CSV table of C-alpha atoms in Angstrom, one decimal:
chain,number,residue,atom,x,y,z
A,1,UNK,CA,9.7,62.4,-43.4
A,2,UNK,CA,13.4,62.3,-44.5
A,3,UNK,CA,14.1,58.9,-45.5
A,4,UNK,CA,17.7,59.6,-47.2
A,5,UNK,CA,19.9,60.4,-44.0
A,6,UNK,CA,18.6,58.8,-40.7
A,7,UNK,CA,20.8,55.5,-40.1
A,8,UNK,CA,20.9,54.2,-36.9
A,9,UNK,CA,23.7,51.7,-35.2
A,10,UNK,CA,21.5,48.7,-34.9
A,11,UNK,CA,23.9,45.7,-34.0
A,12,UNK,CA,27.7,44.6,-33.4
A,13,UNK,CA,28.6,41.2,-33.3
A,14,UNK,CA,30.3,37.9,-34.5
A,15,UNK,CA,29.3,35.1,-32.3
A,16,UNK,CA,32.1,32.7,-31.8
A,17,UNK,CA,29.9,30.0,-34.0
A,18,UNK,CA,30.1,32.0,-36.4
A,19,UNK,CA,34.1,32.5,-36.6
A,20,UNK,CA,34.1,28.8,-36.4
A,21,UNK,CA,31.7,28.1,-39.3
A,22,UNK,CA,33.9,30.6,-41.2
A,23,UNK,CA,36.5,28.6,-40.9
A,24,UNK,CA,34.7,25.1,-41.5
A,25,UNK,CA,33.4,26.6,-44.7
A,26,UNK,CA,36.9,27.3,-45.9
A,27,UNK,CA,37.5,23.7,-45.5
A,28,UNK,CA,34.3,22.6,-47.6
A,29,UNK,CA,35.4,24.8,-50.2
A,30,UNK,CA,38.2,22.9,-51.0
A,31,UNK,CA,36.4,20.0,-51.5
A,32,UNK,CA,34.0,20.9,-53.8
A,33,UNK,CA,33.9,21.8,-57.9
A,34,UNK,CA,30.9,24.4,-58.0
A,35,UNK,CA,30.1,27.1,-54.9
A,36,UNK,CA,26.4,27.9,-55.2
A,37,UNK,CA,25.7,31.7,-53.3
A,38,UNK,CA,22.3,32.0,-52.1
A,39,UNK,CA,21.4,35.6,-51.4
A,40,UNK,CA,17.8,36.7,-50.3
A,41,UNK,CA,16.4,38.5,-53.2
A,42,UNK,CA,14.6,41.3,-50.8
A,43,UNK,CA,18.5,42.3,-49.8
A,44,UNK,CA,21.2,40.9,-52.3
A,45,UNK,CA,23.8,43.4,-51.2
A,46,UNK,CA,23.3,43.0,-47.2
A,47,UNK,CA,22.8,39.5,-47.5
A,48,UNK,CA,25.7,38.5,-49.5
A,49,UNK,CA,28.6,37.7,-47.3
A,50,UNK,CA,31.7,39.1,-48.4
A,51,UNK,CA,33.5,35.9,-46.7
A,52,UNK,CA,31.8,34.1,-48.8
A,53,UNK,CA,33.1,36.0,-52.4
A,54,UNK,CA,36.9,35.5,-50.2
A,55,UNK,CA,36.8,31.7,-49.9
A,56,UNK,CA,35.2,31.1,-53.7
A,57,UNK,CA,38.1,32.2,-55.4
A,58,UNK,CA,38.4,31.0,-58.7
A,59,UNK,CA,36.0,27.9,-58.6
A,60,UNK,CA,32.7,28.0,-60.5
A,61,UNK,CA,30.3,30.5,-58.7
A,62,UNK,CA,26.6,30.4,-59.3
A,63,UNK,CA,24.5,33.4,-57.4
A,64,UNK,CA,20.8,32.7,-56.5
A,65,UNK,CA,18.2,35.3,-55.5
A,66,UNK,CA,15.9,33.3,-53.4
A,67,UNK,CA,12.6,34.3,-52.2
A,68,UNK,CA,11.5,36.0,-55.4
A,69,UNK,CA,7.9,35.7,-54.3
A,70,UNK,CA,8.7,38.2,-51.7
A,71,UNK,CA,10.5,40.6,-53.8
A,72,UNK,CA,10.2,43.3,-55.9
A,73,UNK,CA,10.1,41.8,-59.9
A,74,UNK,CA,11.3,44.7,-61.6
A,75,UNK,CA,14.1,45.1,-58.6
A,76,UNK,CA,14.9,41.5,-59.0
A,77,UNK,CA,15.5,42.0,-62.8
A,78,UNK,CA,17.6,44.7,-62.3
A,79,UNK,CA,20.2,42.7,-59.9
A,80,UNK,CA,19.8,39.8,-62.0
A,81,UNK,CA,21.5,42.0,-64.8
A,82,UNK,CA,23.8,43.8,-62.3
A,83,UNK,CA,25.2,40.3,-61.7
A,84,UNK,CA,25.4,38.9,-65.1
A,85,UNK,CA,27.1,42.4,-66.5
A,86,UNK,CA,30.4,41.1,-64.1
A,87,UNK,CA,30.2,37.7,-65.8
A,88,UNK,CA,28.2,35.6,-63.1
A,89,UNK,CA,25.5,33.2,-63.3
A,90,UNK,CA,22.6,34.1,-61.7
A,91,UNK,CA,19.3,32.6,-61.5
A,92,UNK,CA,16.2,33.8,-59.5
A,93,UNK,CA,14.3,31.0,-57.1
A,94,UNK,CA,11.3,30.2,-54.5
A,95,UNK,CA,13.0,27.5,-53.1
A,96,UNK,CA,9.6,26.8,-51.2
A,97,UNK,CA,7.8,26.1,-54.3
A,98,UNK,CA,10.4,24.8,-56.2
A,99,UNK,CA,10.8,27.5,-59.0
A,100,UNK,CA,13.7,27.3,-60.6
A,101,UNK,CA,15.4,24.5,-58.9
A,102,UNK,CA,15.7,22.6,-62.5
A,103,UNK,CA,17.5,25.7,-64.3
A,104,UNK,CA,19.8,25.4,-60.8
A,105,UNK,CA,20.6,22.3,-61.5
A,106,UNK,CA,21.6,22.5,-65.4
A,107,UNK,CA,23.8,25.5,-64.5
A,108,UNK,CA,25.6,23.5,-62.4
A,109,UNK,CA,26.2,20.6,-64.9
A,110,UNK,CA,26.7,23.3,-67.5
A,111,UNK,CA,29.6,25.0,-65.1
A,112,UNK,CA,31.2,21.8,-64.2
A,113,UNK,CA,31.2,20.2,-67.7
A,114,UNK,CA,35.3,21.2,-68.4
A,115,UNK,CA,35.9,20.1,-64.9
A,116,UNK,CA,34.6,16.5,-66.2
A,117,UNK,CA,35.9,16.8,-69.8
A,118,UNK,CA,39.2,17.3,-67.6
A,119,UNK,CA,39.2,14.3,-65.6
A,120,UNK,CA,38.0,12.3,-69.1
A,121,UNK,CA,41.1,13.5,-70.6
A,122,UNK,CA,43.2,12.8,-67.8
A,123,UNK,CA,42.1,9.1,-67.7
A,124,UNK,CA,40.1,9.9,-64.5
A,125,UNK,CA,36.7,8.1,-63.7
A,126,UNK,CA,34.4,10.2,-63.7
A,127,UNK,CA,32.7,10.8,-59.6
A,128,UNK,CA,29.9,13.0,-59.0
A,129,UNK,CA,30.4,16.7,-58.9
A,130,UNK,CA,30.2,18.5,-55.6
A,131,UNK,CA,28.7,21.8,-55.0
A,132,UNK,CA,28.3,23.5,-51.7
A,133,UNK,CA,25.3,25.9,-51.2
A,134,UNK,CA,27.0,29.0,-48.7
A,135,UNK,CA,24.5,31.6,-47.5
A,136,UNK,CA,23.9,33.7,-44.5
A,137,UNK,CA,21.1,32.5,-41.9
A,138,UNK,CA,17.7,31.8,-42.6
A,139,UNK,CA,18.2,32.2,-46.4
A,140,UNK,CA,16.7,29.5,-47.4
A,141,UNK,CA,19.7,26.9,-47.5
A,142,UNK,CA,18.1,23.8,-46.3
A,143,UNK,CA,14.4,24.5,-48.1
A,144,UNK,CA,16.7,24.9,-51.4
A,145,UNK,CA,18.5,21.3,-50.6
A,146,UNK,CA,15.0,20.1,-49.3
A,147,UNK,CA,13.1,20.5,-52.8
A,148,UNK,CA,16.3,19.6,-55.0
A,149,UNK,CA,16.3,16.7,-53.2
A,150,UNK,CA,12.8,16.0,-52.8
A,151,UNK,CA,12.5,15.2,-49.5
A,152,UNK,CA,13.1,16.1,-46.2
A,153,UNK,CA,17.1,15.7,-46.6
A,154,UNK,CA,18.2,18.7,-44.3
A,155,UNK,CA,16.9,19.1,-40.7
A,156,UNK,CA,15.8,23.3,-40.4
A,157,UNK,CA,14.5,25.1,-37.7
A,158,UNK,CA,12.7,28.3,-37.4
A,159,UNK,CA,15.9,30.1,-35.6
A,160,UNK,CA,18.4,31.6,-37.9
A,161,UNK,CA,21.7,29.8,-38.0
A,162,UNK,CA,19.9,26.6,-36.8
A,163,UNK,CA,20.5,24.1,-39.2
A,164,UNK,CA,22.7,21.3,-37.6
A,165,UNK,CA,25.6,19.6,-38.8
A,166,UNK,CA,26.7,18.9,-42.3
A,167,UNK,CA,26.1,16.4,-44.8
A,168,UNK,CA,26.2,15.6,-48.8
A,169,UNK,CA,22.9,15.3,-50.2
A,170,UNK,CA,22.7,13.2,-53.4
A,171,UNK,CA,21.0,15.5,-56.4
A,172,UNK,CA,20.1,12.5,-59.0
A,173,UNK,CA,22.9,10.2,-60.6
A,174,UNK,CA,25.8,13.0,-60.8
A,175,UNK,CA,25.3,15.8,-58.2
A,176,UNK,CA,25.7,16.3,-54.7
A,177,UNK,CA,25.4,19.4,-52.5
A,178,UNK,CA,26.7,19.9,-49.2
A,179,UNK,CA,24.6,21.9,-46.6
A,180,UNK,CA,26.7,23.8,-44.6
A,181,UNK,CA,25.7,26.8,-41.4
A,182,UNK,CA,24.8,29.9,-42.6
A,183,UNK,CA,27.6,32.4,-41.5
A,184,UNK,CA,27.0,36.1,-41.1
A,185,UNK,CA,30.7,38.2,-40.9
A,186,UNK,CA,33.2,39.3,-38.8
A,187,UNK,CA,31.9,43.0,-38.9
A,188,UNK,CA,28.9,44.5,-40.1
A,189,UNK,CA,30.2,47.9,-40.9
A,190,UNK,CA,27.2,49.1,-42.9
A,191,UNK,CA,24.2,49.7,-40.1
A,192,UNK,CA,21.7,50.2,-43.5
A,193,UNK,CA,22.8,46.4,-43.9
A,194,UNK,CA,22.8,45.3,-40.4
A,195,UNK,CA,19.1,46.6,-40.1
A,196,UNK,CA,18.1,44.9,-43.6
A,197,UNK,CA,19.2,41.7,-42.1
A,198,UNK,CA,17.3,42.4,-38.7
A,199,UNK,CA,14.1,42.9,-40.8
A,200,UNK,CA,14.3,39.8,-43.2
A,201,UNK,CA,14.8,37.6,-40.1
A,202,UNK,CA,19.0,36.6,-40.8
A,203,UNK,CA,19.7,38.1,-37.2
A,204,UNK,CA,18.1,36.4,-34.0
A,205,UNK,CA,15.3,38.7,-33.0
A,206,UNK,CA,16.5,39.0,-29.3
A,207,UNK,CA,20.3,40.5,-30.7
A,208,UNK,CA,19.1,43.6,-32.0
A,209,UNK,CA,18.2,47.1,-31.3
A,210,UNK,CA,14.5,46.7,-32.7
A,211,UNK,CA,13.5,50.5,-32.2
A,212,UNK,CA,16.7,51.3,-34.6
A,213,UNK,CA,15.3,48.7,-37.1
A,214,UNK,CA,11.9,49.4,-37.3
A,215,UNK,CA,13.0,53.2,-37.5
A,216,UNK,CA,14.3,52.8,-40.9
A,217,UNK,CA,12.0,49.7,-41.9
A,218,UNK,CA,9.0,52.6,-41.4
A,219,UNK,CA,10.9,55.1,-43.1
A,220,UNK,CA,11.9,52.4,-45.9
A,221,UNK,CA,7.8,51.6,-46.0
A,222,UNK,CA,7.2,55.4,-46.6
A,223,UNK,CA,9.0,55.8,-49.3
A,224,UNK,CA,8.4,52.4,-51.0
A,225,UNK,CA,5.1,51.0,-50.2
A,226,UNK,CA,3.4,54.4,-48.8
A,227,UNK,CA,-0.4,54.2,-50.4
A,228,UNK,CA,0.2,49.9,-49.7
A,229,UNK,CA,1.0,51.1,-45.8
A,230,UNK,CA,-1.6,53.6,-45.5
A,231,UNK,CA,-3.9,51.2,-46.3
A,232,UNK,CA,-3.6,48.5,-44.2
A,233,UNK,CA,-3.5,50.3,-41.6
A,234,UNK,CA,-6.4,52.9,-42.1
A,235,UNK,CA,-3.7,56.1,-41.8
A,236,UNK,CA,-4.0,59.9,-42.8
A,237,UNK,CA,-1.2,61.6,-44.9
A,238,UNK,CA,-0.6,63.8,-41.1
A,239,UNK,CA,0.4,60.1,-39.5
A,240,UNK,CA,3.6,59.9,-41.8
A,241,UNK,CA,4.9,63.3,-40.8
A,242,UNK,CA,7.6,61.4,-38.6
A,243,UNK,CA,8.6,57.6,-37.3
A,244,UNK,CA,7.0,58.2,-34.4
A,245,UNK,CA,4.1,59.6,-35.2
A,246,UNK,CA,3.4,56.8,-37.5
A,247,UNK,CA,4.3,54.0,-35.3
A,248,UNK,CA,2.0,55.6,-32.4
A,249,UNK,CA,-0.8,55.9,-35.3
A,250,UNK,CA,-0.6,52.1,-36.1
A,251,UNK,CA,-0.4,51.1,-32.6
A,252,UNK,CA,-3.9,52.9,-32.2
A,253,UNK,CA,-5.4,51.3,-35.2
A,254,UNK,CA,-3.7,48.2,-34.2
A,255,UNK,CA,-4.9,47.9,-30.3
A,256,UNK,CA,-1.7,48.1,-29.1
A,257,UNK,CA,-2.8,50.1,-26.0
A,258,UNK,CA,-2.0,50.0,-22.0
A,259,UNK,CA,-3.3,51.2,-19.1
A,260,UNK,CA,-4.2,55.1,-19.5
A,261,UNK,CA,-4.6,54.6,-22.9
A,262,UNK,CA,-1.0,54.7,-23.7
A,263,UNK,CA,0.6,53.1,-27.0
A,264,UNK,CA,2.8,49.6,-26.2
A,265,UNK,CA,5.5,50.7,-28.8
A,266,UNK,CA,7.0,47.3,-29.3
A,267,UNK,CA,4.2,45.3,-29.8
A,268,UNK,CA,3.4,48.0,-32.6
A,269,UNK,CA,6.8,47.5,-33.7
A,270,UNK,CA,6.6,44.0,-33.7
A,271,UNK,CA,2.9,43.7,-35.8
A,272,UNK,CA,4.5,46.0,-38.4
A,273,UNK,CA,7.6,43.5,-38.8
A,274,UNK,CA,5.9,40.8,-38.9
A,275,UNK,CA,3.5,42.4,-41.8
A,276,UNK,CA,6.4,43.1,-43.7
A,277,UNK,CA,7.9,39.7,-43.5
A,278,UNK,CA,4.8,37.7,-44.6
A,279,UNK,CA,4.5,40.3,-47.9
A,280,UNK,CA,1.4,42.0,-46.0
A,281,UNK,CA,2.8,45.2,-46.9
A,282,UNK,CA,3.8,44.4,-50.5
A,283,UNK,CA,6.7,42.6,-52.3
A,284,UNK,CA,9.7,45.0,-51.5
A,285,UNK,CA,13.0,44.7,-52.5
A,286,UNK,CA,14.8,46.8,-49.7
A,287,UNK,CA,18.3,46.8,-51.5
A,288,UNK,CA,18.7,48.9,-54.8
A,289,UNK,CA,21.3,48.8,-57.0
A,290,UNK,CA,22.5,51.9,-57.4
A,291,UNK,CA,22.2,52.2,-53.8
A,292,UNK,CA,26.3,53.4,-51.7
A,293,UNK,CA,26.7,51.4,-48.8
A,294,UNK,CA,26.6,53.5,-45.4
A,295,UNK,CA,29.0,53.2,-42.5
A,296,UNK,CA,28.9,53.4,-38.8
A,297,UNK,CA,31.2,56.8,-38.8
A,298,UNK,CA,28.9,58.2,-41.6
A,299,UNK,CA,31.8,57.9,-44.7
A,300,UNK,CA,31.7,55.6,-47.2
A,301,UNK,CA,35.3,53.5,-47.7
């Protein structure tokens, strides 16, 4: 199976709530002395919104790789290097069990510490600092604010992009964060990204082409996780000749059959996803560092 070349166009959007949360976040900005990125660790390239790296500017920038336990450790090392040879801090979280969350918080008070020695100098009494936590949907924004705050400060839902309204939440004496919607961009150029986001759940399941996901999530699976995925699901080397031959072999293994003992395709498609999603096929890291972006017409820019 050649899992170098196929790229299919998976999605083209920009919901208008997202053009306005672009433009809200550009606002927050302002008001705040640290940004806090949080990227999912499985896809730090597709998930990290280049929107985002436009608004920061020059303020303190922190990047966290969230949902480590679902990732590839040796992956997450390497892009946990790639970021801190172009001089940014970048720590690696589970915001669902809390790991991490202390060293979060001592690199913002490290980051901020000349902003305060500033307003000491100044005369200025000292306020709290303010750090924003920007991320694309279903990241794990509010889970991250949840367990810094240590309770249930942020209201979440199981739909990307579902987190309502904004608010400071107060981080001990001398911190607070702002939750704000995640925001996906105006374009997304790069279909290998697009599809990435599809699979890790940051695009609404009902948005996307799923046949053009789950075509390069299985060709993805072969190359990464192939004795893991023959495994599971009980396959022969002559079932990975092709995407469709496999997903046909999983749907038989998998009871996914119809009348005239013919193969339901999506709710194949949809078993495999959600294997992959819950780490039943492995911890993955789908991005790779080394890895060129590719674009709709086939060129890189």
């Amino acid at each position: 199976m050649d899992t170098k070349k196929e790229v299919f166009p998976v999605v083209h959007w920009f919901p208008g709530h997202m053009a306005k949360a672009t433009r809200m976040i550009k606002d927050y900005v302002k008001k705040v002395d640290v940004v806090i990125e949080l990227l999912d660790a499985r896809i730090p390239r597709s998930s990290a919104n280049p929107v985002i790296t436009e608004v920061v500017g020059q303020k303190p920038h922190i990047i966290v790789l969230n949902k480590v336990d679902l990732a590839d450790a040796k992956a997450t090392k390497a892009w946990t290097e790639f970021f801190t040879a172009q001089g940014i801090t970048v720590l690696a979280i589970d915001s669902k069990t809390g790991k991490g969350k202390k060293q979060l918080v001592k690199a913002v008070e490290r980051l901020s510490k000349p902003i305060i020695d500033k307003w000491t100098a100044k005369g200025i009494r000292s306020r709290s600092v303010r750090t924003i936590i920007l991320g694309i949907p279903n990241v794990g924004k509010s889970t991250l604010i949840n367990s810094l705050a240590g309770a249930a400060a942020t209201r979440t839902a199981d739909k990307p992009g579902h987190t309502r309204g904004q608010q400071w939440v107060k981080i001990g004496k001398n911190l607070e964060l702002l939750d704000t919607p995640g925001v996906l961009w105006p374009k997304l150029e790069d279909q290998r990204a697009a599809a990435r986001l599809a699979m890790t759940g940051a695009i609404s399941d009902d948005v996307y082409d799923l046949e053009a996901v789950m075509k390069q999530l299985l060709m993805q699976l072969t190359e990464q996780a192939r004795d893991v995925l023959m495994a599971r699901y009980k396959l022969k080397e002559e079932h990975l000749v092709s995407t469709d031959t496999l997903l046909d072999a999983i749907g038989r293994k998998r009871g996914c059959l119809v009348s005239g003992g013919v193969v339901d395709l999506d709710k194949a498609r949809r078993i495999i996803l959600n294997d992959y999603r819950s780490a039943k096929l492995g911890l993955l890291t789908l991005d790779a560092v080394d890895e060129e972006p590719y674009y709709t017409d086939g060129e890189d820019k």
